[in-house]
Short mmCIF file of C-alpha atoms in Angstrom, two decimals:
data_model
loop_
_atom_site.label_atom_id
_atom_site.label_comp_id
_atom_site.label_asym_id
_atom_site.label_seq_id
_atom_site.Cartn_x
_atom_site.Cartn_y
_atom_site.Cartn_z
CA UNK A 1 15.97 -6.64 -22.33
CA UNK A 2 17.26 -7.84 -19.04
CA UNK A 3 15.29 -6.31 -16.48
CA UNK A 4 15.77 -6.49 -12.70
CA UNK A 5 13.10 -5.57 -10.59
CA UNK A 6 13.29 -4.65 -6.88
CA UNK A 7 10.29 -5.82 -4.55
CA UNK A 8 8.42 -8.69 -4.25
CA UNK A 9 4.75 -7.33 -3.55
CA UNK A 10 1.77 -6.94 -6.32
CA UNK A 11 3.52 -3.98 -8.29
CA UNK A 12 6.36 -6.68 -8.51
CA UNK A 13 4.27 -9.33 -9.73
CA UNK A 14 2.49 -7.07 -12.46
CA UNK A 15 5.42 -5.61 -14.06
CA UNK A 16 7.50 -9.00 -14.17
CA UNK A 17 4.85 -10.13 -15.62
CA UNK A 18 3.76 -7.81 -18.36
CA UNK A 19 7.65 -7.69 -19.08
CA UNK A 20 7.86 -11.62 -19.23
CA UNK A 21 4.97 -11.47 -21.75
CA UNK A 22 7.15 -8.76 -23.66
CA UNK A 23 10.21 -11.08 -23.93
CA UNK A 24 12.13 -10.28 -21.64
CA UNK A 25 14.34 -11.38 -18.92
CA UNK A 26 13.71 -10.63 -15.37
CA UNK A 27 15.35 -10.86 -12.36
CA UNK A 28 13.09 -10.38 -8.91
CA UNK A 29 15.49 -9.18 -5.78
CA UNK A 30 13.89 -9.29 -2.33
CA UNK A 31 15.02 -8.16 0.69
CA UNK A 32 14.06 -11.88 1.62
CA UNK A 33 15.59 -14.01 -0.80
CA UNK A 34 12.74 -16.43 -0.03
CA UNK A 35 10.01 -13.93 -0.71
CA UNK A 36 11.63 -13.24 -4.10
CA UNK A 37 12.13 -16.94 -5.29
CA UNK A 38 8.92 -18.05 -4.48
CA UNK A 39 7.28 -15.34 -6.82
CA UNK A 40 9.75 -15.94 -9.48
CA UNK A 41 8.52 -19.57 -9.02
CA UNK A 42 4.80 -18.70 -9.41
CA UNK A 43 5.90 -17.09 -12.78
CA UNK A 44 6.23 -18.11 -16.88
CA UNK A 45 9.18 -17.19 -18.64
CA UNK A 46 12.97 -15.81 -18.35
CA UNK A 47 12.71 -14.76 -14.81
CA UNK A 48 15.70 -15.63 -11.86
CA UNK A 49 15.43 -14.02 -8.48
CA UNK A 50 18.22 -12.87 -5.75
CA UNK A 51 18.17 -10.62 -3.02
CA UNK A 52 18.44 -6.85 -2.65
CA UNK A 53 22.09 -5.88 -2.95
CA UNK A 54 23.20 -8.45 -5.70
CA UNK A 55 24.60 -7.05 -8.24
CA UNK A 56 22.55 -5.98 -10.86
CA UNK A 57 23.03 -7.12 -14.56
CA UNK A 58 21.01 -5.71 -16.47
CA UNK A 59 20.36 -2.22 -17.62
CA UNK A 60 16.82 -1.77 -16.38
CA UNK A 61 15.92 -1.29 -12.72
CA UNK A 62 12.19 -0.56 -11.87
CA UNK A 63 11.99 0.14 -7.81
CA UNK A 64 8.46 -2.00 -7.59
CA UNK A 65 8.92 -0.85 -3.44
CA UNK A 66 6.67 1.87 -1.22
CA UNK A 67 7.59 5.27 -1.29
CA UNK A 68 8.92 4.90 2.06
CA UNK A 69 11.59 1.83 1.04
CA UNK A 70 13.20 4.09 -1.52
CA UNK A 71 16.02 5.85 0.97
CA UNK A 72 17.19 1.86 1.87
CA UNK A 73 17.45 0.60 -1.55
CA UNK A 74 19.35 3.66 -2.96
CA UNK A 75 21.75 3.29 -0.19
CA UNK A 76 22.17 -0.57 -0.23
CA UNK A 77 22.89 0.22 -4.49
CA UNK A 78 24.93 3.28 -3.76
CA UNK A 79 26.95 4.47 -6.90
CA UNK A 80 25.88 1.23 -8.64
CA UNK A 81 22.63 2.72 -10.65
CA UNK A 82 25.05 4.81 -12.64
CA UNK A 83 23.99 4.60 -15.52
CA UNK A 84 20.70 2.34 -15.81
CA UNK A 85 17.28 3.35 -16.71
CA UNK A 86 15.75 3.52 -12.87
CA UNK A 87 12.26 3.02 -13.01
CA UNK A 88 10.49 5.18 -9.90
CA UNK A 89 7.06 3.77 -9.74
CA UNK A 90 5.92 5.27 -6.25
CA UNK A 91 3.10 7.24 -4.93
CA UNK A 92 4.16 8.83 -1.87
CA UNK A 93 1.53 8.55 0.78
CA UNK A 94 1.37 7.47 4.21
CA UNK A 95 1.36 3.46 4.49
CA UNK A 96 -1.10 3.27 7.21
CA UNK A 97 -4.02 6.48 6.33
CA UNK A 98 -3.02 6.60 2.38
CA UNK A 99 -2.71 10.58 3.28
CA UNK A 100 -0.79 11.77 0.05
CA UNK A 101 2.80 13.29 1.58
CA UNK A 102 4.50 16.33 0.22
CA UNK A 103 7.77 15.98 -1.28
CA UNK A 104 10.54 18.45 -0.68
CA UNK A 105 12.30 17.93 -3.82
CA UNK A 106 8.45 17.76 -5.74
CA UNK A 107 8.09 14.24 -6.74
CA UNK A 108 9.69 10.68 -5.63
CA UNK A 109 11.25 10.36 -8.72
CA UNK A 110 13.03 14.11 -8.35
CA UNK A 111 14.54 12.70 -4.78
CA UNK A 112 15.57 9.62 -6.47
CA UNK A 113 17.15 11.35 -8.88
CA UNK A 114 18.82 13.83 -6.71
CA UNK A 115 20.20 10.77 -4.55
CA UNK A 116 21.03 9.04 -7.00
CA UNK A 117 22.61 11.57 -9.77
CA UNK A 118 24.39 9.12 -11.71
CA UNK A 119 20.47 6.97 -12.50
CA UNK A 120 18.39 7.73 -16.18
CA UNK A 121 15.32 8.09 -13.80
CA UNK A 122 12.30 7.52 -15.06
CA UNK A 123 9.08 7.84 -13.42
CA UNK A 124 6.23 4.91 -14.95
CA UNK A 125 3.48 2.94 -14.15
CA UNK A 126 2.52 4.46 -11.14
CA UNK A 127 -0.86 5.47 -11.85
CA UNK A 128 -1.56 1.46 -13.37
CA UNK A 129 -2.98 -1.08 -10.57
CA UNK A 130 -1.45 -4.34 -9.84
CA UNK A 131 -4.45 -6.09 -10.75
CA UNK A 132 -4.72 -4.76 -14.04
CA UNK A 133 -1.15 -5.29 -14.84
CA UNK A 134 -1.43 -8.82 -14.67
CA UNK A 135 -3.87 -8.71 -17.90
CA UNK A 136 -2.58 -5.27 -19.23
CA UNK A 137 -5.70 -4.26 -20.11
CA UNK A 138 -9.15 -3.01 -18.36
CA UNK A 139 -12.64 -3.29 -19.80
CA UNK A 140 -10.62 -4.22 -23.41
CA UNK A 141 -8.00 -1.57 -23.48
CA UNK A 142 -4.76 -1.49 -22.97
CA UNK A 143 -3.16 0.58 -19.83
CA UNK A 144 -2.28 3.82 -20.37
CA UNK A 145 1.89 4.29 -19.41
CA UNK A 146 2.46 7.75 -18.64
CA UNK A 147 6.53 8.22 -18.63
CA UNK A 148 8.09 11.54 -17.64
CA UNK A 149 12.24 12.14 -17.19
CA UNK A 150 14.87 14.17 -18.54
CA UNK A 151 16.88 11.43 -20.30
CA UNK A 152 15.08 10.37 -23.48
CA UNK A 153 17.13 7.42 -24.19
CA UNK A 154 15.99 5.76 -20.94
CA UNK A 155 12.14 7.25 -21.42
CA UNK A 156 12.93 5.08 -24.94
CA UNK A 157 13.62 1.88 -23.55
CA UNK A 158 10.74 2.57 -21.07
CA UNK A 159 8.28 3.21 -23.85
CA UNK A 160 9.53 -0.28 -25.51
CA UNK A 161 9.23 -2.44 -22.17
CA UNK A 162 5.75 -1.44 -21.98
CA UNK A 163 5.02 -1.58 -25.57
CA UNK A 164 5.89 -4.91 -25.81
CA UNK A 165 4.08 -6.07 -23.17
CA UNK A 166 0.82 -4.23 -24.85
CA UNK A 167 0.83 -1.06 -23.08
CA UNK A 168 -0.04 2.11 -24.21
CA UNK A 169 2.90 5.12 -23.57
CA UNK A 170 2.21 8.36 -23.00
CA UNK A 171 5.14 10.88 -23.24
CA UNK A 172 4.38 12.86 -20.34
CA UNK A 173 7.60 15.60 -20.41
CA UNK A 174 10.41 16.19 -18.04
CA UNK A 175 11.10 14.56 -14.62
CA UNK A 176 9.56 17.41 -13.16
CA UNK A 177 5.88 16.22 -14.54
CA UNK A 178 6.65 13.42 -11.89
CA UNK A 179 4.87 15.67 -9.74
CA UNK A 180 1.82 16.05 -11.40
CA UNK A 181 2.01 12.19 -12.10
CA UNK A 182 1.94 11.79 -8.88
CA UNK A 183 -0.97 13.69 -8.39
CA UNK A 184 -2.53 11.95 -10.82
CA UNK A 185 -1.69 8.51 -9.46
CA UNK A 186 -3.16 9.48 -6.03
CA UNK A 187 -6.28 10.53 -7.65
CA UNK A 188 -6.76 7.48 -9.08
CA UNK A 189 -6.85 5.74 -5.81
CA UNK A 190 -8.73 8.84 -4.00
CA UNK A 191 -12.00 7.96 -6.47
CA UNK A 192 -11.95 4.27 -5.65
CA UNK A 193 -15.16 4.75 -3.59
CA UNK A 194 -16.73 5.75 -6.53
CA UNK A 195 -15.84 3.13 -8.99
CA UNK A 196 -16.70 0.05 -6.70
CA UNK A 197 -13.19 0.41 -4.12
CA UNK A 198 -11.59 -2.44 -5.88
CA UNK A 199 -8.65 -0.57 -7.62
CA UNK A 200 -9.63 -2.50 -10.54
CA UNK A 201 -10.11 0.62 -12.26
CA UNK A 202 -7.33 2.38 -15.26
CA UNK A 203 -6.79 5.83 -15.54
CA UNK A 204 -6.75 6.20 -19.12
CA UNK A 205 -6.83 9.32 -22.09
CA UNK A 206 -9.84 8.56 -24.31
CA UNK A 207 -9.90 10.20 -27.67
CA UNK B 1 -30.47 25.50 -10.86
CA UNK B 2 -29.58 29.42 -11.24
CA UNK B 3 -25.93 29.08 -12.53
CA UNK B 4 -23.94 32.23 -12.68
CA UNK B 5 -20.78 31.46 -14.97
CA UNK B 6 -18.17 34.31 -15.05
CA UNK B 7 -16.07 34.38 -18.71
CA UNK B 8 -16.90 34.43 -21.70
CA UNK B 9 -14.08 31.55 -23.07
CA UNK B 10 -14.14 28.49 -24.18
CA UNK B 11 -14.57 26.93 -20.84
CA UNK B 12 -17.24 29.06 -20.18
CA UNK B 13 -19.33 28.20 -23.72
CA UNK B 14 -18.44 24.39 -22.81
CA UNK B 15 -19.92 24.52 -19.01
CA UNK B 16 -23.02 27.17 -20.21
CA UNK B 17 -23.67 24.06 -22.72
CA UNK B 18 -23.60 21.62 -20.44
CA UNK B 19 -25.70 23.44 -17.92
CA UNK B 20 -27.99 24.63 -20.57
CA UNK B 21 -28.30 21.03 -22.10
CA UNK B 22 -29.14 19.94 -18.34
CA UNK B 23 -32.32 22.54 -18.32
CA UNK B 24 -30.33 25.01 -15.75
CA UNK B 25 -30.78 29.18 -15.90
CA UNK B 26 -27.43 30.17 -16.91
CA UNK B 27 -25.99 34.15 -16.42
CA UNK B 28 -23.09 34.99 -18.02
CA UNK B 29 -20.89 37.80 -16.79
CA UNK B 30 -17.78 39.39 -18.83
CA UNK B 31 -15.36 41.55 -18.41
CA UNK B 32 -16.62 42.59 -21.95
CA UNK B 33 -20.53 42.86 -21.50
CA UNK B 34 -20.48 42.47 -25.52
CA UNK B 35 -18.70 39.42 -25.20
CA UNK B 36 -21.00 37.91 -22.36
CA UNK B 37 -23.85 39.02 -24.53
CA UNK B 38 -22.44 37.65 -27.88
CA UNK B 39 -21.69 34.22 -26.36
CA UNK B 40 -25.38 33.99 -24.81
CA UNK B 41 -26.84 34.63 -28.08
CA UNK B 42 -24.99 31.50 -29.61
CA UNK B 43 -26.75 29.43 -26.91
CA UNK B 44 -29.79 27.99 -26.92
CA UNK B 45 -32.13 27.64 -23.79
CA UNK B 46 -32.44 30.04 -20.35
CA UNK B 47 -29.79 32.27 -20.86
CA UNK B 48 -28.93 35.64 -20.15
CA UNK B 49 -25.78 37.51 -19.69
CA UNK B 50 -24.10 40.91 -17.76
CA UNK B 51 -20.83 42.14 -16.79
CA UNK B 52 -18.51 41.01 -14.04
CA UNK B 53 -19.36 43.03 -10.71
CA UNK B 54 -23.03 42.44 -11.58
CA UNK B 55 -24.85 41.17 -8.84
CA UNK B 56 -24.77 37.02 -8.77
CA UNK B 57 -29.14 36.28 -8.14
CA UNK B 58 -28.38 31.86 -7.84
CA UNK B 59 -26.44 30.03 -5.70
CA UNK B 60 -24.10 28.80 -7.73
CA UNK B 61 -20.85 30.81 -9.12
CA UNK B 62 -18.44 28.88 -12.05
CA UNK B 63 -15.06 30.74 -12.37
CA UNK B 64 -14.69 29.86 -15.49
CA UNK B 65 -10.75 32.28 -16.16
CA UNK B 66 -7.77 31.88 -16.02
CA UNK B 67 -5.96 31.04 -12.82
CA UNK B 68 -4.18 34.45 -13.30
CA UNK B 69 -7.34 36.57 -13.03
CA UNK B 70 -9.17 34.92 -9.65
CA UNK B 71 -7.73 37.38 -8.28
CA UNK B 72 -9.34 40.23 -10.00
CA UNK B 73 -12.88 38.44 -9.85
CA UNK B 74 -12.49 37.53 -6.30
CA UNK B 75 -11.48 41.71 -5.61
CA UNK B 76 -14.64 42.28 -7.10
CA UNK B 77 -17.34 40.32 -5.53
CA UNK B 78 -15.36 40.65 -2.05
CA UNK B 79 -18.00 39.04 0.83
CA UNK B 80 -20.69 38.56 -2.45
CA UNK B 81 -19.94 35.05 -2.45
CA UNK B 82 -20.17 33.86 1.26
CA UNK B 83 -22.52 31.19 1.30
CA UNK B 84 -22.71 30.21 -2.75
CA UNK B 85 -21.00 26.92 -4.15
CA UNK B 86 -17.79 28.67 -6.13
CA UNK B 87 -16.58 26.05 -8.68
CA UNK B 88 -12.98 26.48 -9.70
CA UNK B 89 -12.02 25.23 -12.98
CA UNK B 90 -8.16 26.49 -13.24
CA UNK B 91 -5.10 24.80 -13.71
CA UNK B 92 -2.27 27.18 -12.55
CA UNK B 93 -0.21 27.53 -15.18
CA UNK B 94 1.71 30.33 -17.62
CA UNK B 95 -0.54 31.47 -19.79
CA UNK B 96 2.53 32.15 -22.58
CA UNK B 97 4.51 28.66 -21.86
CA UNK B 98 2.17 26.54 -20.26
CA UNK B 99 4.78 25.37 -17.61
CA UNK B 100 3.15 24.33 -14.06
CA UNK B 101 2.93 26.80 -11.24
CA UNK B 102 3.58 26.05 -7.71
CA UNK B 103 0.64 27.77 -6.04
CA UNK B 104 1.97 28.12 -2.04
CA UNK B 105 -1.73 27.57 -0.60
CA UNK B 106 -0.98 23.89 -2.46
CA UNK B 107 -3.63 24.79 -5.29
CA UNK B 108 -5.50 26.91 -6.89
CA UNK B 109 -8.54 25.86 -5.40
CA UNK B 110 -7.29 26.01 -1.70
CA UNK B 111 -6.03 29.77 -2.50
CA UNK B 112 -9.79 30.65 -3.52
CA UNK B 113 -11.11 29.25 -0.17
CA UNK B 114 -8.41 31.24 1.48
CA UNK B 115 -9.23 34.30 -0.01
CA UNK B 116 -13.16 34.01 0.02
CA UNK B 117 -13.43 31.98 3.21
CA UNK B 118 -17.21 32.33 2.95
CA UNK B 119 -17.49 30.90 -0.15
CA UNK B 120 -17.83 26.83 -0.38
CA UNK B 121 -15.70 26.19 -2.83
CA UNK B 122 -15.56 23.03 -5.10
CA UNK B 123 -13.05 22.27 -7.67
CA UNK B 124 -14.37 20.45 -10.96
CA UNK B 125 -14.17 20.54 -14.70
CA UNK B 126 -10.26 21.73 -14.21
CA UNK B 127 -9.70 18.15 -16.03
CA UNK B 128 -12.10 18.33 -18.84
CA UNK B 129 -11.41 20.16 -22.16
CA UNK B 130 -13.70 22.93 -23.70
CA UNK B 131 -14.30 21.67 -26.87
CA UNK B 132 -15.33 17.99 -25.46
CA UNK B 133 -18.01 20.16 -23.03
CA UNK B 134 -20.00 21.03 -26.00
CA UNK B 135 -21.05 17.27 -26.48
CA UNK B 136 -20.36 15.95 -23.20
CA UNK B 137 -19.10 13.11 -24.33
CA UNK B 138 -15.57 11.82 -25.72
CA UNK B 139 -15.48 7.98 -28.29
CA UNK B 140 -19.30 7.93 -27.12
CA UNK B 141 -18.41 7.83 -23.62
CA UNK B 142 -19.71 10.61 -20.81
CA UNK B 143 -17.06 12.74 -19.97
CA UNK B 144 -15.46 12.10 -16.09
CA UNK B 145 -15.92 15.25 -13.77
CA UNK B 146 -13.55 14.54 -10.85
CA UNK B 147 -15.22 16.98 -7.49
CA UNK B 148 -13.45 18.08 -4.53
CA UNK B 149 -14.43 20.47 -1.57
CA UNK B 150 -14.73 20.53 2.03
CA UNK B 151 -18.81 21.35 1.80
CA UNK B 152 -20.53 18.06 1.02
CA UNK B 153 -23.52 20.14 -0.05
CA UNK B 154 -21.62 22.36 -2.67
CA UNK B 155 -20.17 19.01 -3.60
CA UNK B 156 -23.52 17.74 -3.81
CA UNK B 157 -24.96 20.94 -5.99
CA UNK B 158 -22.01 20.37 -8.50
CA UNK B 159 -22.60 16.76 -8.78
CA UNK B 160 -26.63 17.13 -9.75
CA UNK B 161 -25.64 20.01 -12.10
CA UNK B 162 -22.87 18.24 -13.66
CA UNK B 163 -24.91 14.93 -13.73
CA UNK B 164 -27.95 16.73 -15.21
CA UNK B 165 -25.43 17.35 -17.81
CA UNK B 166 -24.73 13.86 -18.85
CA UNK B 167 -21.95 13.45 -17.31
CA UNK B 168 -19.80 11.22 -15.20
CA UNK B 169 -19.11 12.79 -11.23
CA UNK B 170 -16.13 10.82 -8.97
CA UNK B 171 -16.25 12.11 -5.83
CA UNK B 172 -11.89 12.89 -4.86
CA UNK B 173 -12.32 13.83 -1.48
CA UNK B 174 -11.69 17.13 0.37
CA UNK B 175 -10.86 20.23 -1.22
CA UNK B 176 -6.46 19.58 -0.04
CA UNK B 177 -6.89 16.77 -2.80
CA UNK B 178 -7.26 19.84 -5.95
CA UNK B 179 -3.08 20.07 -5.30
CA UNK B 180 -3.40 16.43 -7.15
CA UNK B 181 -6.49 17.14 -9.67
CA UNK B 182 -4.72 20.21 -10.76
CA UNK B 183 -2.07 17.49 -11.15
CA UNK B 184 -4.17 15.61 -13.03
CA UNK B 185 -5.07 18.75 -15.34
CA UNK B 186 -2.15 19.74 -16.18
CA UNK B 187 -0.91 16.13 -17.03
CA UNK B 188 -3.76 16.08 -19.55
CA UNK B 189 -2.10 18.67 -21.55
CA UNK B 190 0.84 17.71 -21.34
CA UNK B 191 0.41 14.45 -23.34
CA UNK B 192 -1.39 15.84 -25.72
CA UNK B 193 1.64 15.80 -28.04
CA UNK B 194 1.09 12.05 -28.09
CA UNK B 195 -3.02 11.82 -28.57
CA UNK B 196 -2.96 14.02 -31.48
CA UNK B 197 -2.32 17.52 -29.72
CA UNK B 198 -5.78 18.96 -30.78
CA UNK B 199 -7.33 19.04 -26.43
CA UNK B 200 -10.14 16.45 -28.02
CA UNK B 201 -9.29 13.30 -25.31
CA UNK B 202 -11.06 12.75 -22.33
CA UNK B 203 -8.75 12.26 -19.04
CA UNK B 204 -11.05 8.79 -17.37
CA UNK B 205 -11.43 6.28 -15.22
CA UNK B 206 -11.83 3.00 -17.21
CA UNK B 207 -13.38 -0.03 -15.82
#
């Protein structure tokens, strides 16, 4: 798969590289070009950088950018996510208290969706750390991927990225379960305190 | 610990276990004093049961129904529970499809403090399964009770009886954060489709 991924921070970092040890080709676009080459440089495999804007080649876009970054990115790629798998990791909270924010539309991934119509949104991989995406795994087990949208062809080709890169997928329904994802990926950082604060943590099904 | 649990269901045989397991008094109240009565003699340990509208003699109320009959129980112990720790245990959703419901006071749990604002209410248990209450525990690990309120003490009462239990207590914050544990709930079920579909996981925090 050729995967481009927008953002340059830790969520960046963990997903190009769990999809680099899945095979894949990445591409890392920064809104500094600089930013974006230097972590392509720190990294092993298929992986190019650019800025945000280029053109995108592949198929796969995950949006690996805060909450509050989405409105600038879907403008600056107006018209030209038709048709890719857009992957909406985000938990929307405020940057500065972590408050969680309330959505009009429900969910991130539901405004993405309804800004972008023409994007196979997908929401993923926001309730796994950085951290732990660098390893895939916590205390021996794999992440657990929790993928909700309404196009199962992209939720597909979501399930295989992180399968190959030794993730665990969990079908989670509809886009409209990106609500309750949500929820779920703020409670995961509301217990930090409890579990030692170091978001080191994975919220995970055990049966 | 006097623990008044009100329901005779599955959730309320799981949590009368636990407490009962933990050396707690535990009252059960029906709708259907036979019921109430029927499920108390299948338990071992202090246990005695009554009908709903009974008076509540501990401090400590579990309203273990469905999210579609708080209203009901609330009607009928109107100003009976100022003062006691109320746990709420619902996830609003139908009872025929299971599909989410948008609860305007943000969550169940914030709707119960609305409508008995004398009650300190603490939401818990609203992510752990009925069956997996009976042992506690889930691939020999203790089951994760995820606690939020506004009334550190209530909070504090829930932890000790939960913990008593064997079980695992991660503190989520105020009571506004039960929008995002009901989240958190209903995600649960909703992949069960992928962990065997039989309610038998355990939604934790692994690290």
């Amino acid at each position: 798969m050729d995967i481009t991924i927008i953002g340059t921070g830790n969520m960046a970092r963990g997903i190009a590289t769990r999809a680099l040890a899945g095979g894949h080709a990445v591409t890392l676009l920064g809104t500094d070009a600089d930013k974006s080459r230097a972590l392509a440089d720190e990294l092993s495999g298929d992986v190019r950088s650019g800025a945000v804007g280029d053109p995108i080649s592949g198929d796969v876009v995950v949006l690996a950018v805060w909450y509050q970054a989405l409105d600038d990115v879907l403008g600056r790629y107006a018209g030209r996510l038709d048709g890719k798998t857009v992957v909406d990791i985000t938990n929307p909270v405020d940057p500065q208290t972590y408050a969680p924010l309330t959505v009009e539309a429900g969910s991130a991934a539901q405004e993405i969706a309804a800004k972008a119509p023409g994007a196979k949104v997908v929401k993923a991989f926001n309730t796994t750390f950085a951290g732990s995406l660098l390893e895939g795994r916590v205390a021996d087990q794999p992440l657990d991927v929790f993928v909700a949208s309404d196009d199962d062809a992209a939720k597909a080709v979501v399930r295989e990225l992180a399968e190959s890169a030794g993730l665990r997928v969990l079908d989670a329904g509809p886009l409209a379960v990106a609500r309750q994802l949500e929820g779920a990926g703020y409670l995961h950082m509301a217990i930090q305190p409890g579990v030692g604060g170091t978001y080191a943590s994975a919220l995970k099904i055990v049966s």
